């Protein structure tokens, strides 16, 4: 009887729909950021869209790549990670063209950013990333990266002289060198203790998405919103996984991704808009650069703009500058 019952159970199990499939999503900030909120939103929406067929488990702090934030994309590309939410600068070792987004002083405002992610520049980047095994579902936002430090206010390029700066990726090494700073590349997860212990003097990150939720104000005194570089997020899925989905499921993934990233952009911009007031309340000293100050930073970082434009390729840079400067 037992054997018969078991046989029956097995037969039944084969007829019923399989249980939820779990997908692993990796991102490289802590679980308090708008990155995490966007990832959680995607998980929630995808479960609802697919009637619980897909469950997304979110892993913060680049846990799935052993803490190496630059490795998540490559791992997603070969299917070792299903989904990745990361920013452009993190994939430049894999796809240097993605640095185009973050060229110093490329963008003057959010409208200019949105024209490129929604336009031909964004399409081109999606094509390039597909070539590395990653299907980009939607663009999100890390944001305009602002400089903080523990030494003194930054009002001019000269004030950067000799400051030990933690940076995320290769292009920012060059930009910091243009400014006479002393840059070093470091994982984001190691940055807070490095700032706390004075291993580095400063860092640069977006206010709403990272500086506030990761409490950078506890270990930094000065901030200058100099908007020197924009960093987009993208929600990507391993192309092998994407290609295995049927059309209906693809549409469900797309809808969940579009809504989740629209939400993530909205909350990041809101947090940034209110951010400087909050940072002042926390004891930070804010220097708001004048248009003349900004022009001086732009001029000083032009060598990096030119060097990286060459590396990225003139055609691609033109897609970005045309859309960034269109009205
Ligand atoms: O490492 C950083 O600075 C962060 C969190 O902004 C990125 O992932 C680029």
Short mmCIF file of N, CA and C and ligand atoms in Angstrom, two decimals, residues 28-29 35 69 87 89-90 142 145 166 168 188 205 231, ligand 1:
data_model
loop_
_atom_site.label_atom_id
_atom_site.label_comp_id
_atom_site.label_asym_id
_atom_site.label_seq_id
_atom_site.Cartn_x
_atom_site.Cartn_y
_atom_site.Cartn_z
N UNK A 28 25.23 45.76 -5.33
CA UNK A 28 26.45 45.97 -4.57
C UNK A 28 26.40 47.03 -3.49
N UNK A 29 25.20 47.46 -3.10
CA UNK A 29 25.14 48.37 -1.95
C UNK A 29 24.47 47.63 -0.79
N UNK A 35 18.68 51.13 -4.14
CA UNK A 35 18.97 49.96 -4.99
C UNK A 35 18.18 48.77 -4.43
N UNK A 69 32.40 43.93 -6.42
CA UNK A 69 31.27 44.55 -7.11
C UNK A 69 31.43 44.58 -8.63
N UNK A 87 25.48 49.54 -11.35
CA UNK A 87 25.61 50.82 -12.04
C UNK A 87 26.66 50.73 -13.14
N UNK A 89 29.37 52.27 -13.95
CA UNK A 89 30.81 52.27 -13.69
C UNK A 89 31.30 50.87 -13.30
N UNK A 90 30.40 50.07 -12.71
CA UNK A 90 30.78 48.73 -12.27
C UNK A 90 30.99 47.74 -13.42
N UNK A 142 21.47 55.47 -10.07
CA UNK A 142 22.32 55.71 -8.91
C UNK A 142 22.27 57.23 -8.71
N UNK A 145 26.94 62.00 -8.96
CA UNK A 145 27.87 61.65 -7.89
C UNK A 145 28.49 62.91 -7.31
N UNK A 166 38.66 57.68 -2.31
CA UNK A 166 38.21 56.35 -2.72
C UNK A 166 37.33 56.51 -3.97
N UNK A 168 35.26 54.16 -7.31
CA UNK A 168 34.70 52.85 -7.64
C UNK A 168 35.36 52.21 -8.86
N UNK A 188 32.95 49.15 -2.57
CA UNK A 188 32.05 50.01 -1.80
C UNK A 188 31.91 49.50 -0.36
N UNK A 205 29.65 59.89 -4.27
CA UNK A 205 28.50 59.02 -4.50
C UNK A 205 27.24 59.87 -4.58
N UNK A 231 25.68 58.44 -12.90
CA UNK A 231 25.83 56.98 -12.89
C UNK A 231 24.44 56.35 -12.94
O1 LIG B 1 30.78 51.84 -5.39
C1 LIG B 1 30.12 52.87 -5.49
O2 LIG B 1 30.59 53.98 -5.30
C2 LIG B 1 28.68 52.76 -5.90
C3 LIG B 1 27.90 52.11 -4.81
O3 LIG B 1 28.14 53.98 -6.20
C4 LIG B 1 28.70 51.97 -7.13
O4 LIG B 1 28.30 50.87 -7.19
C5 LIG B 1 29.33 52.63 -8.30
#
